[in-house]
Amino acid sequence: MNIIFLGPPGAGKGTQAQRVVEALNIPQISTGDILRRAIKEQTPTGVKAKSYIDAGKLVPDEVIIDIVKDRLAQDDCKEGYLLDGFPRTVPQAEALDTFATIDKVVELDVADDALVKRISGRRVCLNCGATYHISRLGDRTTCEKCGEPLIQREDDKAETVLNRLSVYHSQTAPLVDFYSAKGNLHKVDGAGDMDAIFAEIMKVLKA
Ligand code: AP5
Ligand code: MG
């Protein structure tokens, strides 16, 4: 099954994607994780993307579309994949239609004030992409999955978060109508208990 997770920053796309890909045994393709890795490794893409990400802006469509197209052509995507953070603009969605067929789009819906609270307490592993929240970390400072140090993302500072939210509403939210019109959009309430949200997503995916 080919799945898209759509939702504002902090909606829980990454958190829920990790659970879903484990349950369905498909790869999670997080464009944010791919770009953060490229920045860490100082690849040409990483160098180009850094200033956009740090400012809370989207990287240019042409940069990200080629990355996703190449990634979806890899062998592990043959039985399906979960796109987390792509597409993010209507041109990206239109480009995706030329090289992929999407079965389900899950929109995670969370109010803006809750998003800011979640993001300010987030810690991530830059190595494997695992995501945590300080409220559940205790004194752990390394990743449960791979042992690498946990860090706060550069773009999780308060003022950048507000930019990212505004970019979401102006550039990404139009995708709700785009996929509604195609009839494969499923809205899931992303507020509340993580296990309950996961159960609801699996219900939608299995329907
Ligand atoms: P990206 O990494 O995709 O960031 P984002 O979309 O802003 O989303 P987040 O990762 O911030 O949130 P999330 O929904 O994954 O939430 P999470 O599960 O971590 O993109 C970063 C940047 O890269 C962009 O700004 C852009 O510059 C660039 N980029 C990426 N893709 C691009 C594209 N296609 N085009 C152009 N540019 C692109 O959860 C957040 C926190 O909340 C965590 O701490 C978590 O533990 C906690 N949490 C999760 N669920 C719950 C719950 N139910 N209750 C309480 N806490 C919860
Ligand atoms: Mg994420």
PDB file of C-alpha atoms and ligand atoms in Angstrom:
ATOM      1  CA  MET A   1       0.000   0.000   0.000  1.00  0.00           C
ATOM      2  CA  ASN A   2       1.265   3.498  -0.880  1.00  0.00           C
ATOM      3  CA  ILE A   3       0.383   5.969   1.855  1.00  0.00           C
ATOM      4  CA  ILE A   4       0.768   9.711   2.428  1.00  0.00           C
ATOM      5  CA  PHE A   5       0.721  11.295   5.891  1.00  0.00           C
ATOM      6  CA  LEU A   6      -0.429  14.891   5.689  1.00  0.00           C
ATOM      7  CA  GLY A   7      -0.489  17.294   8.611  1.00  0.00           C
ATOM      8  CA  PRO A   8       1.080  20.370  10.194  1.00  0.00           C
ATOM      9  CA  PRO A   9       4.457  20.364  11.971  1.00  0.00           C
ATOM     10  CA  GLY A  10       4.113  18.475  15.240  1.00  0.00           C
ATOM     11  CA  ALA A  11       0.915  16.656  14.224  1.00  0.00           C
ATOM     12  CA  GLY A  12       2.575  13.313  14.931  1.00  0.00           C
ATOM     13  CA  LYS A  13       3.376  12.248  11.359  1.00  0.00           C
ATOM     14  CA  GLY A  14       6.811  10.927  12.298  1.00  0.00           C
ATOM     15  CA  THR A  15       5.625   9.363  15.563  1.00  0.00           C
ATOM     16  CA  GLN A  16       2.742   7.485  13.963  1.00  0.00           C
ATOM     17  CA  ALA A  17       4.665   6.701  10.766  1.00  0.00           C
ATOM     18  CA  GLN A  18       7.234   4.736  12.768  1.00  0.00           C
ATOM     19  CA  ARG A  19       4.490   2.539  14.195  1.00  0.00           C
ATOM     20  CA  VAL A  20       2.659   2.080  10.901  1.00  0.00           C
ATOM     21  CA  VAL A  21       5.756   1.088   8.900  1.00  0.00           C
ATOM     22  CA  GLU A  22       6.606  -1.471  11.554  1.00  0.00           C
ATOM     23  CA  ALA A  23       3.080  -2.918  11.415  1.00  0.00           C
ATOM     24  CA  LEU A  24       2.927  -2.989   7.598  1.00  0.00           C
ATOM     25  CA  ASN A  25       6.600  -3.746   6.956  1.00  0.00           C
ATOM     26  CA  ILE A  26       7.063  -0.926   4.444  1.00  0.00           C
ATOM     27  CA  PRO A  27       9.655   1.901   4.433  1.00  0.00           C
ATOM     28  CA  GLN A  28       8.974   5.314   5.971  1.00  0.00           C
ATOM     29  CA  ILE A  29      10.105   8.026   3.595  1.00  0.00           C
ATOM     30  CA  SER A  30      10.479  11.210   5.609  1.00  0.00           C
ATOM     31  CA  THR A  31      11.731  14.065   3.444  1.00  0.00           C
ATOM     32  CA  GLY A  32      12.587  16.000   6.614  1.00  0.00           C
ATOM     33  CA  ASP A  33      14.811  13.130   7.835  1.00  0.00           C
ATOM     34  CA  ILE A  34      16.448  12.806   4.394  1.00  0.00           C
ATOM     35  CA  LEU A  35      17.239  16.536   4.330  1.00  0.00           C
ATOM     36  CA  ARG A  36      18.515  16.601   7.929  1.00  0.00           C
ATOM     37  CA  ARG A  37      20.826  13.679   7.124  1.00  0.00           C
ATOM     38  CA  ALA A  38      22.065  15.520   4.012  1.00  0.00           C
ATOM     39  CA  ILE A  39      22.791  18.608   6.136  1.00  0.00           C
ATOM     40  CA  LYS A  40      24.686  16.513   8.688  1.00  0.00           C
ATOM     41  CA  GLU A  41      26.763  14.922   5.912  1.00  0.00           C
ATOM     42  CA  GLN A  42      27.190  18.307   4.153  1.00  0.00           C
ATOM     43  CA  THR A  43      26.169  16.941   0.761  1.00  0.00           C
ATOM     44  CA  PRO A  44      25.378  19.488  -2.014  1.00  0.00           C
ATOM     45  CA  THR A  45      21.642  18.979  -1.332  1.00  0.00           C
ATOM     46  CA  GLY A  46      22.221  19.479   2.391  1.00  0.00           C
ATOM     47  CA  VAL A  47      24.156  22.694   1.827  1.00  0.00           C
ATOM     48  CA  LYS A  48      21.368  23.999  -0.436  1.00  0.00           C
ATOM     49  CA  ALA A  49      18.554  22.950   1.948  1.00  0.00           C
ATOM     50  CA  LYS A  50      20.007  24.230   5.226  1.00  0.00           C
ATOM     51  CA  SER A  51      19.071  27.901   4.955  1.00  0.00           C
ATOM     52  CA  TYR A  52      15.474  27.061   3.981  1.00  0.00           C
ATOM     53  CA  ILE A  53      14.996  24.578   6.812  1.00  0.00           C
ATOM     54  CA  ASP A  54      16.577  26.823   9.434  1.00  0.00           C
ATOM     55  CA  ALA A  55      14.194  29.621   8.403  1.00  0.00           C
ATOM     56  CA  GLY A  56      11.168  27.299   8.534  1.00  0.00           C
ATOM     57  CA  LYS A  57      10.627  27.644   4.775  1.00  0.00           C
ATOM     58  CA  LEU A  58      10.061  24.823   2.289  1.00  0.00           C
ATOM     59  CA  VAL A  59      13.021  23.791   0.159  1.00  0.00           C
ATOM     60  CA  PRO A  60      12.355  24.373  -3.571  1.00  0.00           C
ATOM     61  CA  ASP A  61      10.032  21.848  -5.221  1.00  0.00           C
ATOM     62  CA  GLU A  62      12.592  20.801  -7.840  1.00  0.00           C
ATOM     63  CA  VAL A  63      15.082  19.776  -5.147  1.00  0.00           C
ATOM     64  CA  ILE A  64      12.689  17.606  -3.198  1.00  0.00           C
ATOM     65  CA  ILE A  65      10.776  16.064  -6.113  1.00  0.00           C
ATOM     66  CA  ASP A  66      13.919  14.484  -7.577  1.00  0.00           C
ATOM     67  CA  ILE A  67      14.925  13.110  -4.180  1.00  0.00           C
ATOM     68  CA  VAL A  68      11.545  11.421  -3.700  1.00  0.00           C
ATOM     69  CA  LYS A  69      11.398  10.137  -7.266  1.00  0.00           C
ATOM     70  CA  ASP A  70      14.800   8.437  -6.851  1.00  0.00           C
ATOM     71  CA  ARG A  71      13.865   7.064  -3.433  1.00  0.00           C
ATOM     72  CA  LEU A  72      10.582   5.515  -4.656  1.00  0.00           C
ATOM     73  CA  ALA A  73      12.453   3.780  -7.478  1.00  0.00           C
ATOM     74  CA  GLN A  74      14.436   1.724  -4.959  1.00  0.00           C
ATOM     75  CA  ASP A  75      13.674  -1.961  -4.436  1.00  0.00           C
ATOM     76  CA  ASP A  76      12.313  -1.687  -0.893  1.00  0.00           C
ATOM     77  CA  CYS A  77       9.429   0.477  -2.165  1.00  0.00           C
ATOM     78  CA  LYS A  78       8.027  -2.214  -4.457  1.00  0.00           C
ATOM     79  CA  GLU A  79       5.544  -3.513  -1.857  1.00  0.00           C
ATOM     80  CA  GLY A  80       4.510  -0.053  -0.691  1.00  0.00           C
ATOM     81  CA  TYR A  81       5.764   2.923   1.307  1.00  0.00           C
ATOM     82  CA  LEU A  82       4.684   5.667   3.652  1.00  0.00           C
ATOM     83  CA  LEU A  83       5.459   9.245   2.616  1.00  0.00           C
ATOM     84  CA  ASP A  84       5.950  11.453   5.710  1.00  0.00           C
ATOM     85  CA  GLY A  85       6.323  15.135   4.792  1.00  0.00           C
ATOM     86  CA  PHE A  86       5.848  14.844   1.033  1.00  0.00           C
ATOM     87  CA  PRO A  87       4.042  16.217  -0.917  1.00  0.00           C
ATOM     88  CA  ARG A  88       3.906  19.624   0.733  1.00  0.00           C
ATOM     89  CA  THR A  89       2.766  21.814  -2.181  1.00  0.00           C
ATOM     90  CA  VAL A  90       0.300  21.335  -5.027  1.00  0.00           C
ATOM     91  CA  PRO A  91       3.139  21.198  -7.630  1.00  0.00           C
ATOM     92  CA  GLN A  92       4.786  18.416  -5.560  1.00  0.00           C
ATOM     93  CA  ALA A  93       1.482  16.480  -5.484  1.00  0.00           C
ATOM     94  CA  GLU A  94       1.048  16.924  -9.230  1.00  0.00           C
ATOM     95  CA  ALA A  95       4.614  15.726  -9.840  1.00  0.00           C
ATOM     96  CA  LEU A  96       4.049  12.714  -7.566  1.00  0.00           C
ATOM     97  CA  ASP A  97       1.049  11.733  -9.707  1.00  0.00           C
ATOM     98  CA  THR A  98       3.393  11.319 -12.669  1.00  0.00           C
ATOM     99  CA  PHE A  99       5.538   8.626 -11.001  1.00  0.00           C
ATOM    100  CA  ALA A 100       3.405   7.059  -8.228  1.00  0.00           C
ATOM    101  CA  THR A 101      -0.081   5.819  -7.421  1.00  0.00           C
ATOM    102  CA  ILE A 102      -1.280   6.688  -3.952  1.00  0.00           C
ATOM    103  CA  ASP A 103      -3.818   4.437  -2.204  1.00  0.00           C
ATOM    104  CA  LYS A 104      -4.557   6.400   0.955  1.00  0.00           C
ATOM    105  CA  VAL A 105      -3.871   9.870   2.297  1.00  0.00           C
ATOM    106  CA  VAL A 106      -4.150  10.208   6.086  1.00  0.00           C
ATOM    107  CA  GLU A 107      -4.583  13.753   7.363  1.00  0.00           C
ATOM    108  CA  LEU A 108      -3.582  14.175  11.023  1.00  0.00           C
ATOM    109  CA  ASP A 109      -5.581  17.030  12.457  1.00  0.00           C
ATOM    110  CA  VAL A 110      -4.285  18.940  15.538  1.00  0.00           C
ATOM    111  CA  ALA A 111      -4.967  22.514  16.721  1.00  0.00           C
ATOM    112  CA  ASP A 112      -2.085  25.026  16.365  1.00  0.00           C
ATOM    113  CA  ASP A 113      -1.628  25.736  20.110  1.00  0.00           C
ATOM    114  CA  ALA A 114      -1.128  22.033  20.889  1.00  0.00           C
ATOM    115  CA  LEU A 115       1.421  21.790  18.054  1.00  0.00           C
ATOM    116  CA  VAL A 116       3.651  24.498  19.512  1.00  0.00           C
ATOM    117  CA  LYS A 117       3.666  22.721  22.898  1.00  0.00           C
ATOM    118  CA  ARG A 118       4.576  19.392  21.317  1.00  0.00           C
ATOM    119  CA  ILE A 119       7.356  20.749  19.143  1.00  0.00           C
ATOM    120  CA  SER A 120       9.049  22.721  21.907  1.00  0.00           C
ATOM    121  CA  GLY A 121       9.536  19.479  23.892  1.00  0.00           C
ATOM    122  CA  ARG A 122      10.611  17.289  21.006  1.00  0.00           C
ATOM    123  CA  ARG A 123      13.988  15.533  20.890  1.00  0.00           C
ATOM    124  CA  VAL A 124      15.130  13.568  17.850  1.00  0.00           C
ATOM    125  CA  CYS A 125      17.796  11.108  16.810  1.00  0.00           C
ATOM    126  CA  LEU A 126      19.573  12.432  13.707  1.00  0.00           C
ATOM    127  CA  ASN A 127      20.880   8.956  12.952  1.00  0.00           C
ATOM    128  CA  CYS A 128      17.638   6.927  12.699  1.00  0.00           C
ATOM    129  CA  GLY A 129      14.953   9.630  12.871  1.00  0.00           C
ATOM    130  CA  ALA A 130      13.330   8.344  16.084  1.00  0.00           C
ATOM    131  CA  THR A 131      11.272  11.023  17.842  1.00  0.00           C
ATOM    132  CA  TYR A 132      10.734  11.581  21.563  1.00  0.00           C
ATOM    133  CA  HIS A 133       9.095  14.136  23.862  1.00  0.00           C
ATOM    134  CA  ILE A 134      10.814  15.395  27.025  1.00  0.00           C
ATOM    135  CA  SER A 135       7.703  14.567  29.053  1.00  0.00           C
ATOM    136  CA  ARG A 136       8.348  10.869  28.407  1.00  0.00           C
ATOM    137  CA  LEU A 137      12.166  10.817  28.243  1.00  0.00           C
ATOM    138  CA  GLY A 138      13.091  10.895  31.935  1.00  0.00           C
ATOM    139  CA  ASP A 139      16.889  11.326  32.102  1.00  0.00           C
ATOM    140  CA  ARG A 140      17.538   9.436  28.863  1.00  0.00           C
ATOM    141  CA  THR A 141      19.788  11.419  26.469  1.00  0.00           C
ATOM    142  CA  THR A 142      20.408   8.757  23.799  1.00  0.00           C
ATOM    143  CA  CYS A 143      18.195   7.006  21.253  1.00  0.00           C
ATOM    144  CA  GLU A 144      16.407   3.866  22.495  1.00  0.00           C
ATOM    145  CA  LYS A 145      16.748   2.331  19.025  1.00  0.00           C
ATOM    146  CA  CYS A 146      20.328   3.070  17.965  1.00  0.00           C
ATOM    147  CA  GLY A 147      22.079   4.632  20.979  1.00  0.00           C
ATOM    148  CA  GLU A 148      23.000   7.910  19.220  1.00  0.00           C
ATOM    149  CA  PRO A 149      22.625  11.213  21.153  1.00  0.00           C
ATOM    150  CA  LEU A 150      19.219  12.936  21.066  1.00  0.00           C
ATOM    151  CA  ILE A 151      19.135  16.569  19.992  1.00  0.00           C
ATOM    152  CA  GLN A 152      16.684  19.431  19.622  1.00  0.00           C
ATOM    153  CA  ARG A 153      16.068  20.225  15.955  1.00  0.00           C
ATOM    154  CA  GLU A 154      17.403  23.636  14.815  1.00  0.00           C
ATOM    155  CA  ASP A 155      13.980  24.463  13.356  1.00  0.00           C
ATOM    156  CA  ASP A 156      12.158  23.666  16.612  1.00  0.00           C
ATOM    157  CA  LYS A 157      12.898  27.110  18.086  1.00  0.00           C
ATOM    158  CA  ALA A 158       9.711  29.042  18.892  1.00  0.00           C
ATOM    159  CA  GLU A 159       9.925  31.705  16.142  1.00  0.00           C
ATOM    160  CA  THR A 160      10.781  29.151  13.432  1.00  0.00           C
ATOM    161  CA  VAL A 161       7.895  26.939  14.520  1.00  0.00           C
ATOM    162  CA  LEU A 162       5.465  29.818  13.959  1.00  0.00           C
ATOM    163  CA  ASN A 163       6.902  30.292  10.442  1.00  0.00           C
ATOM    164  CA  ARG A 164       6.508  26.593   9.719  1.00  0.00           C
ATOM    165  CA  LEU A 165       2.882  26.687  10.845  1.00  0.00           C
ATOM    166  CA  SER A 166       2.159  29.660   8.627  1.00  0.00           C
ATOM    167  CA  VAL A 167       3.882  27.933   5.672  1.00  0.00           C
ATOM    168  CA  TYR A 168       1.754  24.846   6.358  1.00  0.00           C
ATOM    169  CA  HIS A 169      -1.487  26.814   6.262  1.00  0.00           C
ATOM    170  CA  SER A 170      -0.605  28.712   3.085  1.00  0.00           C
ATOM    171  CA  GLN A 171       1.282  26.103   1.031  1.00  0.00           C
ATOM    172  CA  THR A 172       0.430  22.607   2.312  1.00  0.00           C
ATOM    173  CA  ALA A 173      -3.162  22.834   3.585  1.00  0.00           C
ATOM    174  CA  PRO A 174      -4.462  23.204  -0.028  1.00  0.00           C
ATOM    175  CA  LEU A 175      -3.511  19.523  -0.438  1.00  0.00           C
ATOM    176  CA  VAL A 176      -6.482  18.610   1.765  1.00  0.00           C
ATOM    177  CA  ASP A 177      -8.803  19.780  -1.018  1.00  0.00           C
ATOM    178  CA  PHE A 178      -6.515  18.290  -3.681  1.00  0.00           C
ATOM    179  CA  TYR A 179      -6.807  14.779  -2.201  1.00  0.00           C
ATOM    180  CA  SER A 180     -10.439  15.195  -1.069  1.00  0.00           C
ATOM    181  CA  ALA A 181     -11.339  15.781  -4.684  1.00  0.00           C
ATOM    182  CA  LYS A 182      -9.640  12.502  -5.608  1.00  0.00           C
ATOM    183  CA  GLY A 183     -11.643  10.699  -2.902  1.00  0.00           C
ATOM    184  CA  ASN A 184      -8.710   9.162  -1.020  1.00  0.00           C
ATOM    185  CA  LEU A 185      -8.342  11.558   1.926  1.00  0.00           C
ATOM    186  CA  HIS A 186      -9.032  10.225   5.443  1.00  0.00           C
ATOM    187  CA  LYS A 187      -9.043  12.674   8.334  1.00  0.00           C
ATOM    188  CA  VAL A 188      -7.889  11.354  11.712  1.00  0.00           C
ATOM    189  CA  ASP A 189      -8.020  13.345  14.961  1.00  0.00           C
ATOM    190  CA  GLY A 190      -4.348  13.690  15.937  1.00  0.00           C
ATOM    191  CA  ALA A 191      -5.048  15.016  19.449  1.00  0.00           C
ATOM    192  CA  GLY A 192      -5.090  12.653  22.418  1.00  0.00           C
ATOM    193  CA  ASP A 193      -3.535   9.324  23.212  1.00  0.00           C
ATOM    194  CA  MET A 194      -0.858   8.013  20.786  1.00  0.00           C
ATOM    195  CA  ASP A 195      -2.101   4.403  20.994  1.00  0.00           C
ATOM    196  CA  ALA A 196      -5.692   5.457  20.233  1.00  0.00           C
ATOM    197  CA  ILE A 197      -4.521   7.551  17.260  1.00  0.00           C
ATOM    198  CA  PHE A 198      -2.472   4.616  15.951  1.00  0.00           C
ATOM    199  CA  ALA A 199      -5.512   2.314  16.241  1.00  0.00           C
ATOM    200  CA  GLU A 200      -7.641   4.812  14.324  1.00  0.00           C
ATOM    201  CA  ILE A 201      -5.011   5.121  11.554  1.00  0.00           C
ATOM    202  CA  MET A 202      -4.754   1.329  11.203  1.00  0.00           C
ATOM    203  CA  LYS A 203      -8.556   1.121  10.973  1.00  0.00           C
ATOM    204  CA  VAL A 204      -8.511   3.622   8.110  1.00  0.00           C
ATOM    205  CA  LEU A 205      -5.646   1.804   6.339  1.00  0.00           C
ATOM    206  CA  LYS A 206      -7.284  -1.614   6.644  1.00  0.00           C
ATOM    207  CA  ALA A 207     -10.764  -0.455   5.571  1.00  0.00           C
TER     208      ALA A 207
HETATM  209  P1  AP5 B   1       9.713  17.774   8.559  1.00  0.00           P
HETATM  210  O1  AP5 B   1      10.820  17.088   9.239  1.00  0.00           O
HETATM  211  O2  AP5 B   1       8.819  16.995   7.686  1.00  0.00           O
HETATM  212  O3  AP5 B   1       8.904  18.578   9.644  1.00  0.00           O
HETATM  213  P2  AP5 B   1       7.331  18.947   9.781  1.00  0.00           P
HETATM  214  O4  AP5 B   1       6.424  18.598   8.700  1.00  0.00           O
HETATM  215  O5  AP5 B   1       7.386  20.378  10.153  1.00  0.00           O
HETATM  216  O6  AP5 B   1       6.811  18.011  10.825  1.00  0.00           O
HETATM  217  P3  AP5 B   1       7.461  17.601  12.127  1.00  0.00           P
HETATM  218  O7  AP5 B   1       8.519  16.575  11.899  1.00  0.00           O
HETATM  219  O8  AP5 B   1       7.870  18.856  12.872  1.00  0.00           O
HETATM  220  O9  AP5 B   1       6.221  17.010  12.917  1.00  0.00           O
HETATM  221  P4  AP5 B   1       5.597  15.566  12.926  1.00  0.00           P
HETATM  222  O10 AP5 B   1       4.216  15.671  12.409  1.00  0.00           O
HETATM  223  O11 AP5 B   1       6.493  14.544  12.330  1.00  0.00           O
HETATM  224  O12 AP5 B   1       5.487  15.367  14.509  1.00  0.00           O
HETATM  225  P5  AP5 B   1       6.251  14.341  15.474  1.00  0.00           P
HETATM  226  O13 AP5 B   1       5.747  12.959  15.270  1.00  0.00           O
HETATM  227  O14 AP5 B   1       7.715  14.573  15.456  1.00  0.00           O
HETATM  228  O15 AP5 B   1      10.305  18.969   7.676  1.00  0.00           O
HETATM  229  C1  AP5 B   1      11.278  19.851   8.180  1.00  0.00           C
HETATM  230  C2  AP5 B   1      11.672  20.846   7.133  1.00  0.00           C
HETATM  231  O16 AP5 B   1      12.253  20.171   6.002  1.00  0.00           O
HETATM  232  C3  AP5 B   1      10.540  21.695   6.528  1.00  0.00           C
HETATM  233  O17 AP5 B   1      10.242  22.824   7.305  1.00  0.00           O
HETATM  234  C4  AP5 B   1      11.130  22.056   5.160  1.00  0.00           C
HETATM  235  O18 AP5 B   1      12.053  23.087   5.258  1.00  0.00           O
HETATM  236  C5  AP5 B   1      11.873  20.793   4.776  1.00  0.00           C
HETATM  237  N1  AP5 B   1      11.023  19.860   3.995  1.00  0.00           N
HETATM  238  C6  AP5 B   1      10.675  18.586   4.357  1.00  0.00           C
HETATM  239  N2  AP5 B   1       9.883  18.034   3.415  1.00  0.00           N
HETATM  240  C7  AP5 B   1       9.734  18.968   2.440  1.00  0.00           C
HETATM  241  C8  AP5 B   1       9.002  19.006   1.216  1.00  0.00           C
HETATM  242  N3  AP5 B   1       8.247  17.954   0.806  1.00  0.00           N
HETATM  243  N4  AP5 B   1       9.062  20.124   0.480  1.00  0.00           N
HETATM  244  C9  AP5 B   1       9.811  21.183   0.857  1.00  0.00           C
HETATM  245  N5  AP5 B   1      10.502  21.233   2.021  1.00  0.00           N
HETATM  246  C10 AP5 B   1      10.470  20.122   2.809  1.00  0.00           C
HETATM  247  O19 AP5 B   1       5.658  14.835  16.894  1.00  0.00           O
HETATM  248  C11 AP5 B   1       6.031  16.090  17.432  1.00  0.00           C
HETATM  249  C12 AP5 B   1       6.213  15.979  18.960  1.00  0.00           C
HETATM  250  O20 AP5 B   1       4.958  15.683  19.559  1.00  0.00           O
HETATM  251  C13 AP5 B   1       7.162  14.855  19.407  1.00  0.00           C
HETATM  252  O21 AP5 B   1       7.908  15.298  20.494  1.00  0.00           O
HETATM  253  C14 AP5 B   1       6.220  13.710  19.793  1.00  0.00           C
HETATM  254  O22 AP5 B   1       6.782  12.883  20.788  1.00  0.00           O
HETATM  255  C15 AP5 B   1       4.995  14.469  20.305  1.00  0.00           C
HETATM  256  N6  AP5 B   1       3.727  13.782  20.034  1.00  0.00           N
HETATM  257  C16 AP5 B   1       3.374  13.079  18.924  1.00  0.00           C
HETATM  258  N7  AP5 B   1       2.117  12.601  19.028  1.00  0.00           N
HETATM  259  C17 AP5 B   1       1.645  13.032  20.235  1.00  0.00           C
HETATM  260  C18 AP5 B   1       0.395  12.861  20.918  1.00  0.00           C
HETATM  261  N8  AP5 B   1      -0.609  12.172  20.396  1.00  0.00           N
HETATM  262  N9  AP5 B   1       0.263  13.451  22.131  1.00  0.00           N
HETATM  263  C19 AP5 B   1       1.290  14.158  22.692  1.00  0.00           C
HETATM  264  N10 AP5 B   1       2.500  14.339  22.102  1.00  0.00           N
HETATM  265  C20 AP5 B   1       2.672  13.791  20.879  1.00  0.00           C
HETATM  266 MG    MG B   2       8.386  14.598  11.384  1.00  0.00          MG
END
